[in-house]
Coordinates of C-alpha atoms and ligand atoms in Angstrom, one line a residue:
M1 CA 0.3 0.3 -0.4
S2 CA 1.1 3.8 -1.1
G3 CA 0.2 5.5 2.5
F4 CA -1.7 7.9 0.8
D5 CA -4.8 8.0 2.5
K6 CA -8.3 8.6 0.6
D7 CA -9.3 11.4 2.8
W8 CA -6.1 13.3 2.1
L9 CA -6.9 12.6 -1.6
A10 CA -10.4 13.5 -0.8
L11 CA -9.2 17.0 1.1
R12 CA -6.9 18.3 -1.4
E13 CA -9.0 17.7 -4.5
P14 CA -11.0 20.8 -4.6
A15 CA -7.8 22.9 -4.4
D16 CA -6.3 20.8 -6.9
V17 CA -9.3 21.3 -9.1
R18 CA -8.6 25.0 -8.7
A19 CA -5.2 25.1 -9.5
R20 CA -5.4 22.7 -12.6
N21 CA -4.2 25.0 -15.3
Q22 CA -7.4 25.2 -17.6
A23 CA -6.2 25.7 -20.8
L24 CA -3.7 22.7 -20.5
L25 CA -6.1 20.6 -19.6
K26 CA -8.6 21.4 -22.6
A27 CA -5.4 20.9 -25.1
A28 CA -4.9 17.7 -22.9
I29 CA -8.5 16.9 -23.6
E30 CA -8.1 17.8 -27.3
A31 CA -4.9 15.9 -27.5
A32 CA -7.0 12.8 -26.4
E33 CA -10.0 13.4 -29.2
S34 CA -7.5 14.1 -31.9
T35 CA -6.3 10.3 -32.4
S36 CA -8.6 7.3 -33.6
A37 CA -7.6 5.9 -29.9
T38 CA -9.9 5.9 -27.5
A39 CA -9.0 5.3 -23.8
I40 CA -7.2 7.3 -21.6
L41 CA -4.5 6.0 -18.6
D42 CA -4.5 7.5 -15.8
I43 CA -1.2 6.2 -13.7
G44 CA -1.1 6.7 -9.9
C45 CA -4.6 7.4 -10.4
G46 CA -5.6 7.6 -6.4
T47 CA -9.5 7.3 -5.9
G48 CA -9.7 8.7 -9.6
S49 CA -9.3 12.6 -9.0
T50 CA -7.7 13.1 -12.7
F51 CA -11.0 11.0 -14.2
R52 CA -13.1 13.5 -12.1
A53 CA -11.3 16.4 -13.7
L54 CA -11.4 15.4 -17.0
L55 CA -15.1 13.7 -17.4
P56 CA -17.2 16.7 -17.4
R57 CA -15.1 17.9 -20.2
L58 CA -14.9 15.4 -22.8
R59 CA -16.8 15.8 -26.2
K60 CA -16.8 12.3 -27.1
P61 CA -17.1 9.1 -24.9
A62 CA -13.8 7.6 -23.9
H63 CA -12.5 4.4 -21.9
F64 CA -10.8 5.2 -19.0
R65 CA -8.3 2.9 -17.4
L66 CA -7.5 3.7 -14.0
F67 CA -3.9 2.4 -12.8
D68 CA -2.8 2.2 -9.2
Y69 CA -1.1 -0.5 -6.3
D70 CA -3.2 0.6 -3.9
P71 CA -5.8 -1.8 -3.5
R72 CA -7.9 0.8 -0.8
L73 CA -7.5 3.4 -2.8
L74 CA -8.8 1.2 -6.1
D75 CA -11.7 0.1 -4.2
E76 CA -12.9 3.7 -3.5
A77 CA -12.6 4.4 -6.8
Q78 CA -14.6 1.4 -7.6
R79 CA -17.1 2.6 -5.1
L80 CA -17.4 5.9 -6.6
H81 CA -17.4 5.4 -10.2
G82 CA -18.8 1.3 -10.6
N83 CA -18.6 0.2 -14.2
A84 CA -17.5 3.7 -15.1
V85 CA -14.1 3.2 -15.2
E86 CA -11.6 0.2 -15.6
I87 CA -10.1 -0.4 -12.8
I88 CA -6.3 -2.1 -12.9
Q89 CA -3.8 -2.8 -10.4
G90 CA -0.3 -2.7 -10.9
D91 CA 3.2 -1.3 -9.8
L92 CA 4.4 1.3 -11.8
N93 CA 8.2 0.0 -11.5
Q94 CA 6.5 -2.9 -14.3
I95 CA 6.3 -0.5 -16.9
G96 CA 6.5 -2.9 -19.3
A97 CA 3.2 -4.2 -18.1
L98 CA 1.7 -1.1 -18.2
P99 CA -1.6 -1.4 -20.0
L100 CA -0.6 1.1 -23.3
A101 CA -2.8 -0.6 -25.9
D102 CA -5.2 1.8 -27.6
I103 CA -4.3 4.5 -25.2
S104 CA -4.7 8.5 -26.7
L105 CA -3.3 10.3 -23.6
V106 CA -1.9 8.9 -20.0
T107 CA -2.5 11.1 -17.4
A108 CA -1.3 11.6 -14.2
S109 CA -2.0 14.0 -11.0
A110 CA 0.8 14.4 -7.9
L111 CA 2.7 11.3 -9.1
F112 CA 5.9 12.6 -11.2
D113 CA 7.5 14.6 -8.0
L114 CA 7.7 10.7 -5.9
C115 CA 9.7 9.7 -9.2
S116 CA 13.4 9.4 -9.6
K117 CA 15.4 10.2 -12.7
E118 CA 15.8 6.7 -13.6
F119 CA 11.9 6.0 -13.5
I120 CA 11.4 9.2 -15.3
R121 CA 13.7 8.2 -18.6
R122 CA 12.6 4.4 -18.2
F123 CA 8.7 5.8 -18.0
V124 CA 9.4 8.2 -21.3
A125 CA 11.1 5.3 -23.4
R126 CA 8.2 3.3 -22.6
L127 CA 5.6 6.0 -23.6
S128 CA 7.2 7.3 -26.6
Q129 CA 6.8 3.7 -27.9
T130 CA 3.2 4.4 -28.4
A131 CA 1.3 7.4 -29.8
A132 CA -0.3 8.5 -26.4
S133 CA 0.5 12.0 -25.1
L134 CA 1.1 12.5 -21.6
Y135 CA -0.5 15.2 -19.3
A136 CA 1.1 15.2 -15.9
A137 CA -0.7 17.9 -13.6
L138 CA -0.2 18.7 -10.2
N139 CA 3.8 18.3 -9.8
Y140 CA 5.0 19.9 -6.9
D141 CA 7.6 22.2 -7.8
G142 CA 9.6 23.1 -4.2
R143 CA 7.6 26.9 -3.6
M144 CA 5.4 27.5 -0.4
R145 CA 4.6 31.1 0.2
W146 CA 2.5 32.5 3.3
S147 CA 0.6 36.1 2.9
K148 CA 2.1 36.4 6.4
P149 CA 5.6 35.7 6.5
H150 CA 7.7 34.3 9.6
P151 CA 11.5 34.1 9.7
L152 CA 11.8 30.2 9.5
D153 CA 10.1 30.3 6.2
E154 CA 12.6 29.9 4.2
A155 CA 14.9 27.3 6.3
V156 CA 11.5 25.2 6.6
V157 CA 10.4 25.0 2.8
A158 CA 14.1 24.4 2.2
N159 CA 14.2 21.3 4.9
F160 CA 10.8 20.1 3.9
N161 CA 12.2 20.2 0.1
A162 CA 15.5 18.0 0.9
H163 CA 13.5 15.6 2.9
Q164 CA 11.1 14.9 -0.5
L165 CA 14.2 13.6 -2.0
G166 CA 14.0 10.4 -0.3
D167 CA 13.0 6.9 -1.6
K168 CA 9.5 7.0 -2.6
G169 CA 9.0 3.8 -3.9
F170 CA 11.1 4.7 -7.4
G171 CA 14.1 4.8 -6.1
F172 CA 15.5 8.4 -4.7
S173 CA 12.8 11.0 -5.7
L174 CA 13.7 14.4 -7.9
G175 CA 11.1 15.9 -5.7
P176 CA 10.5 19.5 -6.6
R177 CA 12.7 19.2 -9.6
A178 CA 10.9 16.1 -11.0
W179 CA 8.6 18.2 -13.2
E180 CA 11.8 19.5 -15.1
T181 CA 13.6 16.7 -15.8
L182 CA 10.3 15.2 -16.9
T183 CA 9.6 17.9 -19.4
A184 CA 13.7 18.1 -20.5
C185 CA 13.3 13.9 -20.7
L186 CA 10.1 14.6 -23.4
K187 CA 11.6 17.1 -25.1
E188 CA 14.8 14.9 -25.6
G189 CA 12.0 12.2 -27.0
G190 CA 10.7 14.3 -29.6
Y191 CA 7.6 15.4 -27.3
A192 CA 6.2 19.1 -28.3
T193 CA 5.8 19.9 -24.7
T194 CA 3.7 22.7 -22.8
T195 CA 4.3 23.8 -18.6
A196 CA 2.1 26.0 -17.2
E197 CA 1.9 26.7 -13.0
S198 CA -1.0 25.4 -10.9
P199 CA -0.6 26.2 -7.4
W200 CA -2.8 25.7 -4.9
V201 CA -4.4 28.9 -3.3
M202 CA -5.6 27.8 0.3
T203 CA -7.7 30.9 1.9
A204 CA -9.2 30.8 4.9
D205 CA -12.2 28.4 3.6
D206 CA -9.7 25.9 2.9
R207 CA -9.1 25.4 7.2
G208 CA -9.2 21.5 7.0
L209 CA -6.7 21.0 4.1
Q210 CA -4.2 23.7 5.4
L211 CA -3.8 21.8 8.4
S212 CA -3.4 19.1 7.4
F213 CA -0.9 19.8 5.2
L214 CA 0.9 21.6 7.6
D215 CA 1.2 18.7 9.4
G216 CA 2.7 17.1 6.9
V217 CA 5.5 19.6 6.1
V218 CA 5.8 19.6 10.3
R219 CA 6.3 15.5 10.5
A220 CA 8.7 15.9 7.6
V221 CA 11.3 18.8 8.8
Y222 CA 11.1 16.9 12.2
E223 CA 12.3 13.9 10.4
Y224 CA 15.2 15.1 8.4
A225 CA 16.2 16.6 11.9
Q226 CA 18.7 19.8 10.6
L227 CA 16.1 22.4 12.6
D228 CA 16.3 23.2 16.3
E229 CA 12.8 21.0 17.6
N230 CA 11.7 24.2 19.6
E231 CA 12.2 26.5 16.9
I232 CA 10.3 23.8 14.4
R233 CA 7.2 24.0 17.0
D234 CA 7.1 28.0 17.5
W235 CA 6.8 27.7 13.7
A236 CA 4.3 25.1 13.7
D237 CA 2.1 27.3 16.5
F238 CA 2.1 30.6 14.4
R239 CA 0.9 28.9 11.0
R240 CA -1.7 27.0 13.1
K241 CA -2.8 30.5 14.5
M242 CA -2.9 31.9 11.3
V243 CA -5.0 29.5 9.7
G244 CA -8.6 30.6 9.3
R245 CA -7.6 34.3 9.6
D246 CA -9.2 36.5 7.4
G247 CA -6.5 37.6 4.7
S248 CA -4.6 34.9 5.1
L249 CA -3.0 33.0 2.3
C250 CA -1.0 29.7 1.5
E251 CA 0.1 29.1 -1.8
V252 CA 1.8 25.7 -2.5
G253 CA 3.4 25.5 -6.3
H254 CA 3.1 23.0 -9.0
Q255 CA 3.3 22.6 -12.1
D256 CA 1.2 21.2 -15.3
I257 CA 3.0 19.2 -18.1
L258 CA 1.4 18.4 -21.4
A259 CA 3.5 16.5 -24.0
I260 CA 1.8 15.9 -27.2
R261 CA 3.9 13.4 -29.7
R262 CA 5.1 15.0 -32.3
G263 CA 4.1 13.6 -36.4
Ligands
SAM1 C1 -0.6 11.7 -4.2 S1 -1.4 10.5 -4.7 C2 -2.2 10.8 -6.3 C3 -3.4 10.2 -6.5 C4 -4.3 10.8 -7.5 N1 -3.3 11.0 -8.7 C5 -4.7 12.6 -7.1 O1 -4.3 13.4 -7.8 O2 -5.4 12.0 -6.4 C6 0.1 8.7 -5.5 C7 -0.6 8.0 -6.0 O3 0.8 7.3 -6.8 C8 0.3 6.1 -6.3 N2 1.5 5.3 -6.5 C9 2.7 5.7 -5.8 N3 3.6 4.3 -6.4 C10 2.9 3.8 -7.3 C11 3.8 2.3 -8.0 N4 4.8 1.9 -7.8 N5 2.8 2.0 -8.6 C12 1.1 2.7 -8.8 N6 0.8 3.3 -8.3 C13 1.5 4.1 -7.1 C14 0.0 6.5 -4.9 O4 -0.8 4.6 -4.9 C15 -1.4 6.9 -4.8 O5 -2.7 6.8 -5.6

């Protein structure tokens, strides 16, 4: 199991929906619908958030394959969507076994920042054996910004980003740099590639998400163990107090990528 909790994925989904770059999402659907292939493969699908983002915008029926290795998340996707989707359990590291037949578009959300350089290279090599395009959304890019600054913000973000470079199941992760490596590999592979920012903008209305996100940041920074624990605790207390205050914003940077096969 992946350790991604369905409640966490549900909590973040409204912020993801707002954050997705709309022009890229539209172009991804156009790319999918411009080929004779009729299936869309969502890798690392979780409970199906990318399916839910694409479905209302489709102009033609498409067959969705949802691929993940976590049975709990796939059960939830099945419960939510029944026969509207094909559920496939598998490990992305077995790249040769990816169900890419008749796929017009491969999609992924919040996935590639978990991945290593070696995995990204292998994935792009496999993708380029097909005619499919790639829409990879919501890749964390290392930036966090709060409207009310705190002197430890920069150090906390740097420590969190360093912690992201651990092994998340694909070898040592590229974390916040993964989107750049993926983009470069796709360009080298001959894809026409577009990137666009897709930041989470969390306001007082996103209290639950902000608190849960802060818990994750604090946990990672403690684990990384380079900052003084009292300082981390003071920073966390300050940040938690700010959540829900009028006018207090938190932005978390993401990048969306669309890669269309040339020719
Ligand atoms: C951050 S979650 C994103 C889920 C979903 N795309 C979303 O945006 O809500 C990352 C997903 O990748 C899946 N995942 C991680 N490693 C995987 C692997 N080796 N094979 C298949 N799925 C994997 C996890 O189970 C999880 O569902």
